[in-house]
Amino acid sequence: MTVTIPHDLPKPEAETRVKGLISNVKQQFGDKVQDIQEEWQGDTGRFKFSMSGHSVGGTIQLLERAVEVNLNLPFIATFFKGKIQSVIEQEGARLLS
């Protein structure tokens, strides 16, 4: 699943906000999310975590006027794909506004 979140921020500011997101996830959902891993190479971040025993991973690409999130969902989560996409779009827009 790919979600693109447009923004009007300078790229360094968008980068700062996006890179702080993983820390926020740890704080907000620490009891539900385990084994959070994050690695950045340039404008591309790779992440991986498990939730309720299911592995979730993907990439975040920082673009000049957008952030692109590619998420690999476990089969069970595909039933909630629309809701997951909506939450990523809403929270991403809030983060980058």
Coordinates of N, CA, C and O in Angstrom, one line a residue:
M1 N 0.8 -1.2 0.0 CA 0.0 0.0 0.0 C 0.9 1.2 0.0 O 1.9 1.3 0.8
T2 N 0.6 2.2 -0.9 CA 1.4 3.4 -1.0 C 0.4 4.6 -0.7 O -0.7 4.7 -1.2
V3 N 0.9 5.5 0.2 CA 0.2 6.7 0.6 C 1.1 7.8 0.4 O 2.2 7.9 0.9
T4 N 0.7 8.8 -0.4 CA 1.4 10.0 -0.6 C 0.8 11.2 0.1 O -0.4 11.4 0.0
I5 N 1.6 11.9 0.9 CA 1.1 13.0 1.7 C 1.8 14.3 1.2 O 3.0 14.4 1.5
P6 N 1.0 15.2 0.6 CA 1.7 16.4 0.1 C 2.0 17.3 1.3 O 1.3 17.3 2.3
H7 N 2.9 18.2 1.1 CA 3.3 19.2 2.1 C 3.9 20.5 1.4 O 4.3 20.4 0.3
D8 N 3.8 21.6 2.2 CA 4.4 22.8 1.7 C 5.6 23.3 2.5 O 6.0 24.4 2.5
L9 N 6.2 22.4 3.3 CA 7.3 22.7 4.2 C 8.6 22.6 3.4 O 8.7 21.9 2.4
P10 N 9.6 23.4 3.9 CA 10.9 23.1 3.4 C 11.3 21.7 3.7 O 11.0 21.1 4.7
K11 N 12.0 21.1 2.8 CA 12.4 19.6 2.9 C 13.1 19.3 4.2 O 12.7 18.3 4.9
P12 N 14.0 20.1 4.7 CA 14.6 19.8 6.0 C 13.7 19.8 7.2 O 13.8 19.0 8.1
E13 N 12.7 20.7 7.2 CA 11.6 20.7 8.2 C 10.8 19.4 8.1 O 10.4 18.8 9.1
A14 N 10.4 19.1 6.9 CA 9.6 17.8 6.7 C 10.4 16.6 7.2 O 9.8 15.7 7.9
E15 N 11.7 16.6 6.9 CA 12.5 15.5 7.4 C 12.6 15.4 8.9 O 12.4 14.3 9.5
T16 N 12.7 16.5 9.6 CA 12.8 16.6 11.0 C 11.5 16.0 11.6 O 11.5 15.2 12.5
R17 N 10.4 16.5 11.1 CA 9.1 16.0 11.6 C 8.8 14.5 11.4 O 8.4 13.8 12.2
V18 N 9.2 14.1 10.2 CA 9.0 12.6 9.8 C 9.9 11.7 10.7 O 9.4 10.7 11.2
K19 N 11.1 12.1 10.8 CA 12.0 11.3 11.6 C 11.6 11.3 13.1 O 11.9 10.3 13.8
G20 N 10.9 12.3 13.6 CA 10.5 12.2 14.9 C 9.2 11.4 15.1 O 8.8 11.0 16.2
L21 N 8.6 11.0 14.0 CA 7.4 10.2 14.1 C 7.6 8.8 14.7 O 6.8 8.4 15.5
I22 N 8.7 8.1 14.4 CA 8.9 6.8 15.0 C 9.0 6.9 16.5 O 8.5 6.0 17.2
S23 N 9.6 7.9 17.0 CA 9.7 8.1 18.4 C 8.3 8.3 19.0 O 8.0 7.7 20.1
N24 N 7.5 9.0 18.3 CA 6.1 9.2 18.8 C 5.3 7.9 18.8 O 4.5 7.7 19.7
V25 N 5.5 7.1 17.8 CA 4.9 5.8 17.8 C 5.3 5.0 19.0 O 4.4 4.3 19.6
K26 N 6.6 5.0 19.3 CA 7.0 4.2 20.4 C 6.4 4.7 21.7 O 6.0 3.9 22.6
Q27 N 6.2 6.0 21.9 CA 5.6 6.6 23.1 C 4.1 6.3 23.1 O 3.6 6.0 24.2
Q28 N 3.4 6.5 22.0 CA 2.0 6.3 22.0 C 1.5 4.9 22.0 O 0.5 4.6 22.7
F29 N 2.2 4.0 21.3 CA 1.7 2.6 21.2 C 2.7 1.6 21.7 O 2.7 0.4 21.3
G30 N 3.6 2.0 22.6 CA 4.6 1.1 23.1 C 4.1 -0.2 23.7 O 4.8 -1.2 23.6
D31 N 2.9 -0.2 24.2 CA 2.3 -1.4 24.8 C 1.8 -2.3 23.7 O 1.5 -3.5 23.9
K32 N 1.5 -1.8 22.5 CA 0.9 -2.6 21.4 C 1.9 -2.9 20.3 O 1.7 -3.9 19.5
V33 N 3.0 -2.2 20.2 CA 4.0 -2.3 19.1 C 5.3 -2.8 19.7 O 5.8 -2.2 20.7
Q34 N 5.9 -3.8 19.1 CA 7.1 -4.3 19.6 C 8.2 -4.3 18.5 O 7.8 -4.2 17.3
D35 N 9.4 -4.4 18.9 CA 10.5 -4.6 18.0 C 10.6 -3.5 16.9 O 10.8 -3.8 15.7
I36 N 10.4 -2.3 17.3 CA 10.4 -1.2 16.3 C 11.9 -0.9 15.8 O 12.8 -0.8 16.6
Q37 N 12.1 -1.0 14.5 CA 13.4 -0.7 13.9 C 13.2 0.4 12.9 O 12.2 0.4 12.2
E38 N 14.2 1.2 12.8 CA 14.2 2.3 11.8 C 15.6 2.6 11.3 O 16.6 2.5 12.1
E39 N 15.8 2.8 10.1 CA 17.1 3.0 9.5 C 16.9 4.0 8.3 O 16.0 3.8 7.5
W40 N 17.7 5.0 8.3 CA 17.7 6.1 7.2 C 19.0 6.1 6.4 O 20.1 6.0 7.0
Q41 N 18.8 6.2 5.1 CA 19.9 6.4 4.2 C 19.4 7.5 3.2 O 18.5 7.3 2.4
G42 N 20.0 8.7 3.5 CA 19.6 9.8 2.7 C 18.1 10.2 2.9 O 17.7 10.3 4.1
D43 N 17.3 10.2 1.9 CA 15.9 10.6 2.0 C 15.0 9.4 2.1 O 13.8 9.6 2.0
T44 N 15.5 8.2 2.3 CA 14.7 7.0 2.4 C 14.9 6.4 3.8 O 16.0 6.1 4.2
G45 N 13.8 6.2 4.4 CA 13.8 5.5 5.7 C 13.1 4.1 5.6 O 12.1 4.0 4.9
R46 N 13.7 3.1 6.2 CA 13.1 1.8 6.3 C 12.7 1.5 7.7 O 13.4 1.9 8.6
F47 N 11.5 1.0 7.9 CA 11.0 0.7 9.2 C 10.4 -0.7 9.3 O 10.0 -1.3 8.3
K48 N 10.3 -1.2 10.5 CA 9.8 -2.5 10.7 C 9.4 -2.6 12.2 O 10.0 -2.1 13.0
F49 N 8.2 -3.2 12.4 CA 7.8 -3.5 13.8 C 6.8 -4.6 13.8 O 6.3 -5.1 12.7
S50 N 6.5 -5.1 14.9 CA 5.4 -6.1 15.0 C 4.3 -5.6 15.9 O 4.5 -4.9 16.9
M51 N 3.1 -6.0 15.5 CA 1.9 -5.6 16.3 C 1.0 -6.8 16.3 O 0.6 -7.4 15.3
S52 N 0.6 -7.1 17.6 CA -0.2 -8.3 17.8 C 0.3 -9.5 17.1 O -0.4 -10.4 16.6
G53 N 1.7 -9.7 17.1 CA 2.3 -10.8 16.6 C 2.5 -10.8 15.1 O 3.0 -11.8 14.5
H54 N 2.1 -9.8 14.4 CA 2.2 -9.6 12.9 C 3.3 -8.6 12.6 O 3.3 -7.5 13.1
S55 N 4.1 -9.0 11.6 CA 5.2 -8.1 11.2 C 4.6 -7.1 10.2 O 3.9 -7.4 9.2
V56 N 5.0 -5.8 10.4 CA 4.7 -4.7 9.4 C 6.0 -4.0 9.1 O 6.8 -3.8 10.0
G57 N 6.2 -3.6 7.8 CA 7.4 -2.9 7.4 C 7.1 -2.1 6.2 O 6.0 -2.1 5.6
G58 N 8.1 -1.3 5.9 CA 7.9 -0.5 4.7 C 9.0 0.6 4.6 O 10.0 0.5 5.3
T59 N 8.7 1.6 3.7 CA 9.7 2.7 3.5 C 9.0 4.0 3.6 O 7.7 4.1 3.4
I60 N 9.7 5.0 3.9 CA 9.3 6.4 3.9 C 10.2 7.1 3.0 O 11.4 7.1 3.2
Q61 N 9.7 7.8 1.9 CA 10.5 8.5 1.0 C 10.2 10.0 1.2 O 9.1 10.4 1.0
L62 N 11.2 10.8 1.5 CA 11.1 12.2 1.6 C 11.3 12.9 0.2 O 12.4 12.8 -0.3
L63 N 10.2 13.5 -0.3 CA 10.3 14.2 -1.5 C 10.2 15.7 -1.3 O 9.9 16.1 -0.2
E64 N 10.5 16.4 -2.3 CA 10.5 17.9 -2.2 C 9.2 18.5 -1.7 O 9.1 19.4 -0.9
R65 N 8.0 18.0 -2.2 CA 6.7 18.5 -1.8 C 5.8 17.4 -1.3 O 4.5 17.6 -1.3
A66 N 6.3 16.3 -1.0 CA 5.4 15.2 -0.5 C 6.3 14.2 0.3 O 7.5 14.2 0.2
V67 N 5.6 13.4 1.1 CA 6.2 12.2 1.8 C 5.4 11.0 1.3 O 4.2 11.0 1.3
E68 N 6.2 10.0 0.8 CA 5.5 8.8 0.3 C 5.8 7.6 1.3 O 7.0 7.4 1.6
V69 N 4.7 7.0 1.7 CA 4.8 5.9 2.6 C 4.4 4.6 1.9 O 3.3 4.6 1.4
N70 N 5.3 3.7 1.8 CA 5.0 2.3 1.3 C 5.0 1.4 2.4 O 6.0 1.2 3.1
L71 N 3.8 0.8 2.6 CA 3.6 -0.1 3.8 C 3.3 -1.5 3.3 O 2.4 -1.7 2.4
N72 N 4.0 -2.5 3.8 CA 3.8 -3.9 3.6 C 2.9 -4.4 4.7 O 3.4 -4.6 5.8
L73 N 1.7 -4.7 4.5 CA 0.8 -5.2 5.5 C 0.7 -6.7 5.5 O 0.7 -7.3 4.4
P74 N 0.5 -7.3 6.7 CA 0.2 -8.7 6.7 C -1.2 -9.0 6.2 O -2.0 -8.1 6.2
F75 N -1.4 -10.1 5.7 CA -2.7 -10.5 5.1 C -3.9 -10.1 5.9 O -4.9 -9.5 5.4
I76 N -3.8 -10.4 7.2 CA -5.0 -10.1 8.1 C -5.3 -8.6 8.1 O -6.5 -8.2 8.2
A77 N -4.3 -7.7 7.9 CA -4.6 -6.3 8.0 C -5.1 -5.7 6.7 O -5.6 -4.6 6.6
T78 N -5.1 -6.5 5.6 CA -5.6 -6.0 4.3 C -7.1 -5.7 4.4 O -7.6 -4.9 3.6
F79 N -7.8 -6.4 5.3 CA -9.2 -6.1 5.5 C -9.5 -4.7 6.0 O -10.6 -4.2 5.9
F80 N -8.5 -4.1 6.7 CA -8.6 -2.8 7.2 C -7.8 -1.8 6.4 O -7.5 -0.7 6.9
K81 N -7.4 -2.1 5.2 CA -6.6 -1.3 4.4 C -7.1 0.2 4.2 O -6.3 1.1 4.4
G82 N -8.4 0.3 4.0 CA -9.0 1.6 3.8 C -8.8 2.5 5.1 O -8.5 3.7 5.0
K83 N -9.1 1.9 6.2 CA -9.0 2.6 7.5 C -7.5 3.0 7.8 O -7.2 4.1 8.2
I84 N -6.6 2.0 7.5 CA -5.2 2.3 7.7 C -4.7 3.4 6.9 O -4.0 4.3 7.3
Q85 N -5.1 3.4 5.6 CA -4.7 4.5 4.7 C -5.3 5.8 5.1 O -4.6 6.8 5.1
S86 N -6.5 5.8 5.6 CA -7.1 7.1 6.0 C -6.4 7.6 7.2 O -6.1 8.8 7.3
V87 N -6.0 6.8 8.2 CA -5.3 7.2 9.4 C -3.9 7.8 9.0 O -3.5 8.9 9.5
I88 N -3.2 7.1 8.1 CA -1.9 7.6 7.7 C -2.0 9.0 7.0 O -1.3 9.9 7.2
E89 N -3.0 9.1 6.1 CA -3.3 10.4 5.4 C -3.6 11.5 6.4 O -3.0 12.6 6.3
Q90 N -4.5 11.2 7.4 CA -4.9 12.3 8.3 C -3.7 12.6 9.3 O -3.5 13.8 9.5
E91 N -3.1 11.6 9.8 CA -2.0 11.9 10.7 C -0.8 12.5 10.0 O -0.1 13.4 10.5
G92 N -0.5 12.1 8.8 CA 0.5 12.7 8.0 C 0.3 14.1 7.7 O 1.2 15.0 7.8
A93 N -1.0 14.4 7.3 CA -1.3 15.8 7.0 C -1.2 16.7 8.2 O -0.7 17.8 8.2
R94 N -1.6 16.2 9.4 CA -1.5 16.9 10.6 C 0.0 17.1 11.0 O 0.4 18.2 11.3
L95 N 0.8 16.1 10.8 CA 2.2 16.2 11.1 C 3.0 17.2 10.2 O 3.8 18.0 10.6
L96 N 2.5 17.3 8.9 CA 3.2 18.1 7.9 C 2.6 19.5 7.7 O 2.9 20.1 6.7
S97 N 1.6 19.8 8.5 CA 0.9 21.1 8.3 C 1.5 22.2 9.2 O 2.2 22.0 10.1

